[in-house]
Amino acid sequence: ASHTHARAPDTPGNAHTVTPSAPSHHTHSATMADAQMQKMMDKKLYKMAKAMEDAVDDELHKLNNMDPDDLENIRRKRLESMKGDQDKRKAMLAKGHGVLNEITDEKEFFAEMKGEDMMVVHFYRNNWPCKVMDMHLDLLSKKHLETKFAKIDAEKSPFLTERLKIWMLPTLALISREKVMDYLVGFDDLGGSDDFPTESLRMCLAAKNMLKYEGDDANANANPRAQKQEAPEKRNLRRGGRDSLQLGESDEDSDFD
């Protein structure tokens, strides 16, 4: 009689081993393609590095083989460029750039804005929030000669204030080519309080195309808190930051009541 032998179960001492199958043709092809791609990338990177190295060598060769006349031409062009920058600076200063100008009346306002590509005008009154804004604007005016900075007393210019719809102080009117392009009202865009750094105002004006921003300047910050009086002013505030004053609101020194 035939006998059937049962297969022993797989145990740790009698484990069933599965022999891995050989890699498929598809896997082998993918590996070769990856290797070829890496080789091509390495070759391309080498060519780029070689080209940069050759360019540097060429410049060094030119410098090493320059005669006195070539060096003099380089020096002359540099001096001309520096003189051009100085002439431009003088022209800007002559037009009232480089300082925070005080505009006394509406007529002067329209005269000052003529021909200006970038002009920032602070509508203010004699209170703490507006003094804070003045500190920052005065600092920026010295850093950014490309922009004209000015301020005008809103209470003494009712016609202009009404015409430009100035309803809260401080307000910055952002002017380009004799047109008011935008406004910066109160401190909302600057963090909502009077302790914002000058850099915040600088970046905000740059975003509105009112000055050329060239990177962070850690030393370009006014410190309004150091000059703030200990006694707080009485205010009734609504919007534009907790220290902004809305025209027409109750304030013991206001001429708008």
Coordinates of N, CA and C in Angstrom, one line a residue:
A1 N 0.9 -1.2 0.0 CA 0.0 0.0 0.0 C 0.9 1.2 0.0
S2 N 0.4 2.2 -0.7 CA 1.2 3.5 -0.8 C 1.0 4.3 0.5
H3 N 2.0 5.0 0.9 CA 1.9 5.8 2.0 C 2.1 7.3 1.7
T4 N 1.3 8.2 2.3 CA 1.5 9.6 2.0 C 2.2 10.2 3.3
H5 N 3.3 10.9 3.0 CA 4.0 11.5 4.2 C 3.6 13.0 4.3
A6 N 3.2 13.3 5.4 CA 2.8 14.7 5.6 C 4.0 15.6 5.7
R7 N 3.9 16.8 5.1 CA 5.0 17.8 5.1 C 5.1 18.5 6.5
A8 N 6.4 18.5 7.0 CA 6.6 19.1 8.3 C 6.3 20.5 8.3
P9 N 5.6 21.1 9.3 CA 5.3 22.5 9.3 C 6.5 23.3 9.4
D10 N 6.5 24.6 8.9 CA 7.6 25.5 9.0 C 7.8 25.9 10.4
T11 N 8.9 25.7 11.0 CA 9.3 26.1 12.3 C 10.6 26.8 12.3
P12 N 10.9 27.6 13.4 CA 12.3 28.2 13.3 C 13.4 27.2 13.1
G13 N 13.2 25.9 13.4 CA 14.3 24.9 13.1 C 14.1 24.3 11.8
N14 N 12.9 24.5 11.2 CA 12.6 23.8 10.0 C 12.0 24.8 9.1
A15 N 12.6 26.0 8.8 CA 12.0 27.1 8.1 C 12.0 26.8 6.6
H16 N 11.0 27.3 6.0 CA 10.8 27.2 4.5 C 11.5 28.4 3.9
T17 N 12.5 28.1 3.1 CA 13.3 29.2 2.5 C 12.8 29.4 1.1
V18 N 12.6 30.7 0.8 CA 12.2 31.1 -0.5 C 13.4 31.8 -1.2
T19 N 13.8 31.2 -2.3 CA 14.9 31.7 -3.0 C 14.5 32.9 -3.9
P20 N 15.1 34.1 -3.7 CA 14.7 35.2 -4.5 C 14.9 35.0 -5.9
S21 N 14.0 35.6 -6.7 CA 14.1 35.4 -8.1 C 15.1 36.4 -8.7
A22 N 15.6 36.2 -9.8 CA 16.6 37.0 -10.4 C 15.9 38.3 -10.8
P23 N 16.6 39.5 -10.8 CA 16.0 40.8 -11.1 C 15.5 40.7 -12.6
S24 N 14.3 41.4 -12.7 CA 13.7 41.4 -14.0 C 14.4 42.3 -15.0
H25 N 14.1 42.1 -16.2 CA 14.7 42.9 -17.3 C 14.4 44.4 -17.1
H26 N 13.1 44.7 -16.6 CA 12.7 46.1 -16.4 C 13.5 46.8 -15.4
T27 N 13.8 46.1 -14.2 CA 14.6 46.7 -13.2 C 16.0 47.0 -13.6
H28 N 16.6 46.1 -14.3 CA 17.9 46.3 -14.9 C 18.0 47.4 -15.8
S29 N 17.0 47.6 -16.6 CA 17.0 48.7 -17.6 C 16.9 50.1 -16.9
A30 N 16.0 50.1 -15.8 CA 15.9 51.4 -15.0 C 17.2 51.7 -14.4
T31 N 17.9 50.8 -13.8 CA 19.1 51.0 -13.2 C 20.2 51.6 -14.1
M32 N 20.2 51.1 -15.3 CA 21.1 51.6 -16.4 C 20.7 53.0 -16.8
A33 N 19.4 53.3 -16.9 CA 19.0 54.6 -17.3 C 19.4 55.6 -16.2
D34 N 19.2 55.3 -14.9 CA 19.6 56.2 -13.9 C 21.1 56.5 -13.9
A35 N 21.9 55.4 -14.1 CA 23.3 55.6 -14.2 C 23.7 56.5 -15.3
Q36 N 23.1 56.4 -16.5 CA 23.4 57.2 -17.6 C 23.0 58.7 -17.4
M37 N 21.8 58.9 -16.7 CA 21.4 60.2 -16.4 C 22.4 60.9 -15.4
Q38 N 22.9 60.1 -14.4 CA 23.8 60.7 -13.5 C 25.1 61.1 -14.2
K39 N 25.5 60.2 -15.1 CA 26.7 60.5 -15.9 C 26.6 61.8 -16.7
M40 N 25.4 61.9 -17.3 CA 25.2 63.1 -18.1 C 25.2 64.4 -17.2
M41 N 24.6 64.3 -16.1 CA 24.6 65.4 -15.2 C 26.0 65.8 -14.7
D42 N 26.8 64.8 -14.3 CA 28.1 65.0 -13.9 C 28.9 65.7 -15.0
K43 N 28.7 65.3 -16.2 CA 29.4 65.9 -17.3 C 29.0 67.3 -17.6
K44 N 27.7 67.6 -17.4 CA 27.3 69.0 -17.6 C 27.8 69.9 -16.5
L45 N 27.8 69.4 -15.3 CA 28.3 70.2 -14.2 C 29.8 70.5 -14.4
Y46 N 30.5 69.5 -14.8 CA 31.9 69.7 -15.1 C 32.2 70.8 -16.1
K47 N 31.4 70.8 -17.2 CA 31.5 71.8 -18.3 C 31.2 73.2 -17.7
M48 N 30.2 73.3 -16.9 CA 29.8 74.6 -16.3 C 31.0 75.1 -15.4
A49 N 31.5 74.2 -14.6 CA 32.6 74.6 -13.7 C 33.8 75.0 -14.5
K50 N 34.1 74.2 -15.5 CA 35.2 74.5 -16.4 C 35.1 75.9 -17.1
A51 N 33.9 76.2 -17.5 CA 33.6 77.5 -18.2 C 33.8 78.6 -17.2
M52 N 33.3 78.5 -16.0 CA 33.5 79.5 -15.0 C 35.0 79.7 -14.6
E53 N 35.7 78.6 -14.5 CA 37.1 78.7 -14.2 C 37.9 79.4 -15.3
D54 N 37.5 79.1 -16.6 CA 38.2 79.7 -17.7 C 37.9 81.2 -17.8
A55 N 36.7 81.6 -17.4 CA 36.3 83.0 -17.4 C 37.1 83.7 -16.4
V56 N 37.3 83.2 -15.2 CA 38.1 83.8 -14.1 C 39.6 83.9 -14.6
D57 N 40.1 82.8 -15.2 CA 41.4 82.9 -15.7 C 41.6 84.0 -16.7
D58 N 40.6 84.2 -17.6 CA 40.7 85.2 -18.6 C 40.8 86.6 -18.0
E59 N 39.9 86.8 -17.0 CA 39.9 88.1 -16.3 C 41.3 88.4 -15.6
L60 N 41.8 87.3 -14.9 CA 43.1 87.5 -14.3 C 44.2 87.7 -15.3
H61 N 44.1 87.1 -16.4 CA 45.1 87.3 -17.5 C 45.1 88.8 -18.0
K62 N 43.8 89.3 -18.2 CA 43.7 90.7 -18.6 C 44.3 91.6 -17.6
L63 N 44.0 91.4 -16.3 CA 44.5 92.3 -15.3 C 46.0 92.2 -15.2
N64 N 46.5 91.0 -15.4 CA 48.0 90.9 -15.3 C 48.7 91.5 -16.4
N65 N 48.0 91.7 -17.5 CA 48.7 92.2 -18.8 C 48.2 93.6 -19.1
M66 N 47.6 94.3 -18.2 CA 47.2 95.6 -18.5 C 48.4 96.6 -18.4
D67 N 48.3 97.5 -19.3 CA 49.4 98.5 -19.3 C 48.9 99.7 -18.5
P68 N 49.8 100.7 -18.2 CA 49.4 101.8 -17.4 C 48.2 102.6 -17.9
D69 N 48.1 102.6 -19.3 CA 46.9 103.4 -19.9 C 45.6 102.7 -19.6
D70 N 45.6 101.3 -19.6 CA 44.4 100.6 -19.3 C 43.9 100.9 -17.9
L71 N 44.9 100.8 -17.0 CA 44.6 101.1 -15.5 C 44.1 102.5 -15.3
E72 N 44.7 103.4 -16.1 CA 44.2 104.8 -15.9 C 42.8 105.0 -16.5
N73 N 42.5 104.3 -17.5 CA 41.1 104.4 -18.1 C 40.1 103.8 -17.0
I74 N 40.4 102.7 -16.4 CA 39.5 102.2 -15.3 C 39.4 103.2 -14.2
R75 N 40.5 103.8 -13.8 CA 40.4 104.8 -12.7 C 39.6 106.0 -13.1
R76 N 39.8 106.4 -14.4 CA 39.0 107.6 -14.9 C 37.5 107.3 -14.9
K77 N 37.1 106.1 -15.4 CA 35.7 105.8 -15.4 C 35.1 105.7 -14.1
R78 N 35.9 105.2 -13.1 CA 35.4 105.1 -11.7 C 35.1 106.5 -11.1
L79 N 36.1 107.4 -11.4 CA 36.0 108.7 -10.9 C 34.8 109.4 -11.5
E80 N 34.6 109.2 -12.8 CA 33.4 109.8 -13.5 C 32.1 109.3 -12.9
S81 N 32.1 108.0 -12.6 CA 30.9 107.5 -12.0 C 30.6 108.1 -10.6
M82 N 31.7 108.2 -9.8 CA 31.5 108.8 -8.5 C 31.1 110.3 -8.6
K83 N 31.7 111.0 -9.6 CA 31.3 112.4 -9.8 C 29.8 112.5 -10.2
G84 N 29.4 111.6 -11.0 CA 28.0 111.6 -11.4 C 27.1 111.3 -10.3
D85 N 27.5 110.4 -9.4 CA 26.6 110.2 -8.2 C 26.6 111.4 -7.3
Q86 N 27.8 112.1 -7.2 CA 27.8 113.3 -6.3 C 27.0 114.4 -6.9
D87 N 27.0 114.6 -8.3 CA 26.2 115.6 -8.9 C 24.7 115.3 -8.8
K88 N 24.4 114.0 -8.9 CA 23.0 113.6 -8.7 C 22.5 113.9 -7.2
R89 N 23.4 113.7 -6.3 CA 23.1 113.9 -4.9 C 22.9 115.4 -4.6
K90 N 23.8 116.2 -5.2 CA 23.6 117.7 -5.1 C 22.3 118.2 -5.7
A91 N 22.0 117.6 -6.8 CA 20.7 118.0 -7.5 C 19.5 117.7 -6.6
M92 N 19.5 116.5 -6.0 CA 18.4 116.1 -5.1 C 18.3 117.0 -3.9
L93 N 19.5 117.3 -3.3 CA 19.5 118.1 -2.1 C 19.0 119.5 -2.5
A94 N 19.3 120.0 -3.7 CA 18.8 121.3 -4.1 C 17.3 121.4 -4.3
K95 N 16.7 120.2 -4.6 CA 15.3 120.1 -4.8 C 14.5 119.9 -3.4
G96 N 15.3 119.8 -2.3 CA 14.6 119.7 -1.0 C 14.6 118.2 -0.5
H97 N 15.4 117.3 -1.2 CA 15.5 116.0 -0.7 C 16.5 115.9 0.4
G98 N 16.5 114.8 1.2 CA 17.5 114.7 2.2 C 17.1 115.2 3.6
V99 N 15.9 115.9 3.7 CA 15.4 116.4 4.9 C 13.9 116.2 4.9
L100 N 13.3 116.3 6.1 CA 11.8 116.3 6.2 C 11.4 117.8 6.2
N101 N 10.8 118.2 5.0 CA 10.5 119.6 4.8 C 9.1 119.9 5.5
E102 N 9.0 121.1 6.0 CA 7.8 121.7 6.5 C 7.1 122.5 5.4
I103 N 5.9 122.1 5.0 CA 5.1 122.8 4.0 C 4.1 123.7 4.8
T104 N 4.1 125.0 4.5 CA 3.3 125.9 5.3 C 1.9 126.1 4.8
D105 N 1.6 125.9 3.5 CA 0.3 126.1 3.1 C 0.0 125.3 1.8
E106 N -1.2 125.4 1.3 CA -1.7 124.6 0.2 C -0.9 124.9 -1.1
K107 N -0.6 126.2 -1.3 CA 0.1 126.7 -2.5 C 1.5 126.1 -2.5
E108 N 2.2 126.0 -1.4 CA 3.5 125.4 -1.4 C 3.4 123.9 -1.6
F109 N 2.4 123.3 -1.1 CA 2.2 121.9 -1.3 C 2.2 121.5 -2.8
F110 N 1.4 122.2 -3.6 CA 1.3 122.0 -5.0 C 2.6 122.3 -5.7
A111 N 3.3 123.3 -5.3 CA 4.6 123.6 -5.9 C 5.7 122.6 -5.6
E112 N 5.7 122.0 -4.4 CA 6.7 121.1 -4.0 C 6.5 119.7 -4.7
M113 N 5.3 119.4 -5.0 CA 5.0 118.1 -5.6 C 5.3 118.0 -7.1
K114 N 5.5 119.2 -7.8 CA 5.8 119.2 -9.2 C 7.1 118.5 -9.6
G115 N 7.0 117.6 -10.5 CA 8.2 116.9 -11.1 C 8.7 115.9 -10.2
E116 N 8.0 115.5 -9.1 CA 8.5 114.5 -8.2 C 8.0 113.1 -8.5
D117 N 8.9 112.1 -8.7 CA 8.4 110.8 -9.0 C 8.0 110.1 -7.7
M118 N 8.6 110.4 -6.6 CA 8.3 109.8 -5.3 C 8.3 110.8 -4.2
M119 N 7.1 111.0 -3.6 CA 7.0 112.1 -2.6 C 6.1 111.5 -1.5
V120 N 6.5 111.7 -0.2 CA 5.7 111.3 0.9 C 5.4 112.5 1.7
V121 N 4.1 112.8 1.9 CA 3.7 114.0 2.7 C 2.9 113.5 3.9
H122 N 3.4 113.9 5.1 CA 2.8 113.6 6.4 C 1.8 114.7 6.8
F123 N 0.5 114.4 6.8 CA -0.5 115.3 7.4 C -0.5 115.0 8.9
Y124 N -0.2 116.1 9.6 CA 0.0 115.9 11.1 C -0.7 116.9 11.9
R125 N -0.7 116.8 13.2 CA -1.1 117.8 14.1 C -0.1 117.6 15.3
N126 N -0.1 118.5 16.2 CA 0.9 118.5 17.3 C 0.5 117.5 18.4
N127 N 0.7 116.2 18.1 CA 0.4 115.2 19.2 C 1.5 114.1 19.1
W128 N 1.4 113.2 20.0 CA 2.5 112.2 20.1 C 2.6 111.3 18.9
P129 N 1.4 110.7 18.4 CA 1.5 109.8 17.3 C 2.2 110.4 16.1
C130 N 1.8 111.7 15.8 CA 2.4 112.4 14.7 C 3.9 112.7 14.9
K131 N 4.3 112.9 16.1 CA 5.7 113.1 16.4 C 6.5 111.9 16.2
V132 N 5.9 110.7 16.5 CA 6.6 109.4 16.3 C 6.8 109.3 14.8
M133 N 5.8 109.5 14.0 CA 5.9 109.4 12.5 C 7.0 110.3 12.0
D134 N 7.0 111.6 12.5 CA 8.1 112.5 12.1 C 9.5 112.0 12.4
M135 N 9.7 111.3 13.5 CA 11.0 110.8 13.8 C 11.5 109.8 12.7
H136 N 10.5 108.9 12.4 CA 10.9 107.9 11.4 C 11.1 108.5 10.0
L137 N 10.2 109.4 9.6 CA 10.3 110.1 8.3 C 11.6 110.9 8.2
D138 N 12.0 111.6 9.3 CA 13.2 112.3 9.2 C 14.4 111.4 9.0
L139 N 14.4 110.3 9.6 CA 15.5 109.3 9.4 C 15.5 108.8 8.0
L140 N 14.4 108.4 7.5 CA 14.3 107.9 6.1 C 14.7 108.9 5.1
S141 N 14.3 110.2 5.3 CA 14.7 111.2 4.4 C 16.2 111.3 4.1
K142 N 16.9 111.1 5.2 CA 18.4 111.1 5.0 C 19.0 109.9 4.4
K143 N 18.2 108.8 4.5 CA 18.7 107.5 3.9 C 18.3 107.3 2.5
H144 N 17.2 108.0 2.1 CA 16.6 107.8 0.7 C 16.5 109.1 0.0
L145 N 17.5 109.6 -0.6 CA 17.5 110.8 -1.3 C 16.6 110.8 -2.6
E146 N 16.3 109.6 -3.0 CA 15.5 109.5 -4.2 C 14.0 109.9 -4.0
T147 N 13.6 110.0 -2.7 CA 12.3 110.4 -2.4 C 12.3 111.7 -1.6
K148 N 11.3 112.5 -1.9 CA 11.1 113.8 -1.2 C 10.1 113.5 0.0
F149 N 10.5 113.9 1.2 CA 9.7 113.8 2.4 C 9.3 115.2 2.9
A150 N 8.0 115.3 3.2 CA 7.5 116.6 3.7 C 6.4 116.4 4.7
K151 N 6.0 117.4 5.4 CA 4.9 117.3 6.3 C 4.1 118.7 6.3
I152 N 2.8 118.6 6.6 CA 2.0 119.8 6.5 C 1.0 119.7 7.7
D153 N 0.8 120.7 8.4 CA -0.2 120.8 9.5 C -1.6 120.7 8.9
A154 N -2.3 119.6 9.2 CA -3.6 119.4 8.7 C -4.6 120.4 9.2
E155 N -4.4 120.9 10.4 CA -5.4 121.8 11.0 C -5.2 123.2 10.4
K156 N -4.1 123.5 9.8 CA -3.9 124.8 9.2 C -4.1 124.7 7.7
S157 N -4.5 123.5 7.2 CA -4.7 123.4 5.7 C -6.1 122.7 5.5
P158 N -7.2 123.3 6.0 CA -8.5 122.6 5.9 C -8.9 122.3 4.5
F159 N -8.6 123.2 3.5 CA -9.0 123.0 2.1 C -8.3 121.7 1.6
L160 N -7.0 121.6 1.8 CA -6.3 120.5 1.3 C -6.7 119.2 2.0
T161 N -6.9 119.3 3.3 CA -7.3 118.1 4.1 C -8.6 117.6 3.6
E162 N -9.6 118.5 3.3 CA -10.9 118.1 2.8 C -10.8 117.6 1.4
R163 N -10.0 118.2 0.6 CA -9.9 117.8 -0.8 C -9.3 116.4 -1.0
L164 N -8.3 116.1 -0.1 CA -7.7 114.8 -0.2 C -8.3 113.7 0.8
K165 N -9.4 114.2 1.4 CA -10.2 113.3 2.2 C -9.3 112.7 3.4
I166 N -8.5 113.5 4.0 CA -7.7 113.1 5.2 C -8.7 113.1 6.4
W167 N -8.9 111.9 6.9 CA -9.9 111.8 8.0 C -9.2 111.3 9.3
M168 N -8.0 110.9 9.3 CA -7.3 110.5 10.5 C -5.8 110.9 10.5
L169 N -5.3 111.2 11.6 CA -3.9 111.6 11.8 C -3.2 110.7 12.7
P170 N -1.9 110.3 12.3 CA -1.2 110.7 11.1 C -1.7 110.0 9.9
T171 N -1.6 110.7 8.7 CA -1.8 110.1 7.4 C -0.7 110.5 6.5
L172 N -0.1 109.5 5.8 CA 0.9 109.8 4.8 C 0.2 109.8 3.4
A173 N 0.3 110.9 2.6 CA -0.1 110.9 1.3 C 1.1 110.5 0.4
L174 N 0.9 109.5 -0.5 CA 2.0 109.0 -1.3 C 1.8 109.5 -2.7
I175 N 2.7 110.3 -3.2 CA 2.5 111.1 -4.4 C 3.5 110.7 -5.5
S176 N 3.0 110.6 -6.7 CA 3.9 110.3 -7.8 C 3.4 111.1 -9.0
R177 N 4.3 112.0 -9.5 CA 4.0 112.8 -10.7 C 2.7 113.6 -10.5
E178 N 2.6 114.3 -9.4 CA 1.5 115.2 -9.1 C 0.2 114.5 -8.9
K179 N 0.2 113.2 -8.6 CA -1.0 112.5 -8.3 C -0.8 111.7 -7.0
V180 N -1.9 111.7 -6.1 CA -1.9 110.9 -4.9 C -2.2 109.5 -5.3
M181 N -1.2 108.6 -5.2 CA -1.4 107.2 -5.6 C -2.0 106.3 -4.5
D182 N -1.7 106.7 -3.2 CA -2.1 105.9 -2.1 C -2.0 106.6 -0.8
Y183 N -2.5 106.0 0.3 CA -2.4 106.6 1.6 C -1.9 105.6 2.6
L184 N -1.2 106.0 3.6 CA -0.9 105.2 4.8 C -1.5 105.9 6.0
V185 N -2.6 105.3 6.5 CA -3.5 105.9 7.5 C -3.2 105.3 8.8
G186 N -2.8 106.1 9.8 CA -2.6 105.6 11.1 C -1.4 104.7 11.2
F187 N -1.5 103.7 12.1 CA -0.4 102.8 12.3 C -0.8 101.3 12.0
D188 N -2.0 101.2 11.4 CA -2.5 99.8 11.1 C -1.5 99.0 10.3
D189 N -0.9 99.5 9.3 CA 0.0 98.8 8.5 C 1.4 98.7 9.1
L190 N 1.6 99.2 10.3 CA 2.9 99.2 10.9 C 2.8 98.5 12.3
G191 N 1.8 97.7 12.5 CA 1.7 96.9 13.7 C 0.7 97.4 14.7
G192 N 0.0 98.5 14.4 CA -1.1 99.0 15.2 C -0.7 99.8 16.5
S193 N 0.6 100.1 16.7 CA 1.0 100.8 17.8 C 2.2 101.7 17.5
D194 N 2.6 102.6 18.4 CA 3.6 103.6 18.1 C 5.0 103.1 18.3
D195 N 5.2 101.9 18.7 CA 6.6 101.4 18.9 C 7.1 100.6 17.7
F196 N 6.6 100.8 16.5 CA 7.1 100.1 15.4 C 8.6 100.6 15.0
P197 N 9.4 99.7 14.4 CA 10.7 100.1 14.0 C 10.7 100.9 12.7
T198 N 11.7 101.7 12.4 CA 11.7 102.5 11.2 C 11.7 101.5 10.0
E199 N 12.3 100.4 10.2 CA 12.4 99.4 9.0 C 11.0 99.0 8.6
S200 N 10.0 98.9 9.5 CA 8.7 98.5 9.1 C 8.1 99.6 8.1
L201 N 8.3 100.9 8.5 CA 7.8 101.9 7.6 C 8.6 101.9 6.3
R202 N 9.8 101.7 6.4 CA 10.7 101.6 5.2 C 10.2 100.6 4.2
M203 N 9.9 99.4 4.7 CA 9.4 98.3 3.8 C 8.0 98.6 3.3
C204 N 7.2 99.2 4.1 CA 5.9 99.5 3.7 C 5.9 100.5 2.5
L205 N 6.7 101.6 2.7 CA 6.8 102.6 1.6 C 7.5 102.0 0.3
A206 N 8.4 101.0 0.5 CA 9.0 100.4 -0.6 C 8.0 99.5 -1.4
A207 N 7.1 98.9 -0.6 CA 6.1 98.0 -1.2 C 5.1 98.9 -2.0
K208 N 5.0 100.1 -1.7 CA 4.1 101.0 -2.4 C 4.8 101.9 -3.4
N209 N 6.1 101.5 -3.7 CA 6.9 102.1 -4.7 C 7.2 103.6 -4.4
M210 N 7.4 103.9 -3.1 CA 7.7 105.2 -2.7 C 9.2 105.4 -2.3
L211 N 10.0 104.4 -2.3 CA 11.4 104.4 -2.1 C 12.0 103.1 -2.6
K212 N 13.4 103.2 -2.8 CA 14.1 102.0 -3.3 C 14.6 101.2 -2.1
Y213 N 14.2 100.0 -1.9 CA 14.6 99.2 -0.8 C 15.8 98.3 -1.2
E214 N 16.9 98.4 -0.5 CA 18.1 97.6 -0.8 C 18.5 96.7 0.3
G215 N 17.6 96.4 1.2 CA 17.9 95.4 2.2 C 17.8 96.0 3.6
D216 N 17.9 95.2 4.6 CA 17.7 95.6 6.0 C 18.9 96.5 6.5
D217 N 18.5 97.5 7.2 CA 19.5 98.4 7.8 C 19.3 98.4 9.3
A218 N 20.0 97.6 10.1 CA 19.7 97.5 11.5 C 19.9 98.8 12.3
N219 N 20.8 99.7 11.7 CA 21.1 100.9 12.4 C 20.1 102.1 12.0
A220 N 19.1 101.8 11.2 CA 18.3 102.8 10.7 C 16.9 102.8 11.4
N221 N 17.0 102.8 12.7 CA 15.7 102.8 13.5 C 15.7 103.9 14.5
A222 N 14.6 104.7 14.5 CA 14.4 105.7 15.5 C 14.0 105.1 16.8
N223 N 14.1 105.7 17.9 CA 13.7 105.2 19.2 C 12.8 106.2 19.8
P224 N 11.5 106.2 19.4 CA 10.5 107.1 19.9 C 10.3 107.0 21.4
R225 N 10.4 105.8 21.9 CA 10.1 105.5 23.3 C 11.1 106.3 24.2
A226 N 12.3 106.5 23.8 CA 13.3 107.2 24.6 C 12.9 108.7 24.8
Q227 N 12.1 109.2 23.9 CA 11.8 110.7 24.0 C 10.3 110.9 24.4
K228 N 9.6 109.8 24.6 CA 8.2 109.9 25.0 C 8.0 110.5 26.4
Q229 N 7.1 111.4 26.5 CA 6.8 111.9 27.8 C 6.1 110.9 28.7
E230 N 6.4 111.0 30.0 CA 5.8 110.0 30.9 C 4.3 110.1 31.0
A231 N 3.8 111.3 31.0 CA 2.3 111.5 31.1 C 1.6 111.2 29.8
P232 N 0.8 110.3 29.7 CA 0.1 110.0 28.4 C -0.9 111.0 28.1
E233 N -1.1 111.2 26.8 CA -2.1 112.2 26.3 C -3.5 111.6 26.4
K234 N -4.5 112.4 26.6 CA -5.9 112.0 26.6 C -6.3 111.8 25.1
R235 N -6.9 110.7 24.8 CA -7.3 110.4 23.4 C -8.6 109.6 23.4
N236 N -9.4 109.9 22.4 CA -10.5 109.0 22.1 C -10.3 108.4 20.7
L237 N -9.9 107.1 20.7 CA -9.4 106.5 19.5 C -10.4 105.5 18.9
R238 N -10.3 105.4 17.6 CA -11.3 104.5 16.9 C -10.5 103.5 16.0
R239 N -9.9 103.9 15.0 CA -9.2 103.0 14.1 C -7.8 103.6 13.8
G240 N -7.0 102.9 13.0 CA -5.7 103.3 12.6 C -4.6 103.2 13.6
G241 N -4.8 102.2 14.5 CA -3.8 102.0 15.5 C -4.3 102.6 16.8
R242 N -3.8 102.1 17.9 CA -4.4 102.6 19.2 C -3.9 104.0 19.5
D243 N -2.9 104.6 18.8 CA -2.5 105.9 19.1 C -2.9 106.9 18.0
S244 N -3.7 106.5 17.1 CA -4.1 107.4 16.0 C -5.3 108.2 16.4
L245 N -5.4 109.4 15.9 CA -6.6 110.3 16.2 C -7.4 110.5 15.0
Q246 N -8.7 110.3 15.1 CA -9.6 110.5 13.9 C -10.1 111.9 14.0
L247 N -10.0 112.6 12.8 CA -10.5 114.0 12.7 C -11.9 114.1 13.2
G248 N -12.2 115.1 14.0 CA -13.6 115.3 14.4 C -13.8 114.6 15.8
E249 N -12.9 113.8 16.3 CA -13.1 113.2 17.5 C -12.8 114.1 18.7
S250 N -13.2 113.7 19.9 CA -12.9 114.6 21.0 C -11.5 114.5 21.4
D251 N -10.8 115.7 21.5 CA -9.5 115.9 21.9 C -9.3 117.3 22.4
E252 N -8.8 117.4 23.6 CA -8.8 118.7 24.2 C -8.0 119.8 23.5
D253 N -7.1 119.4 22.6 CA -6.3 120.4 21.9 C -6.7 120.5 20.4
S254 N -7.7 119.8 20.0 CA -8.1 119.8 18.6 C -8.8 121.0 18.1
D255 N -8.5 121.4 16.9 CA -9.2 122.6 16.3 C -10.3 122.1 15.4
F256 N -10.6 120.7 15.4 CA -11.6 120.2 14.5 C -12.9 120.0 15.2
D257 N -13.0 120.3 16.5 CA -14.3 120.1 17.2 C -15.3 121.1 16.7

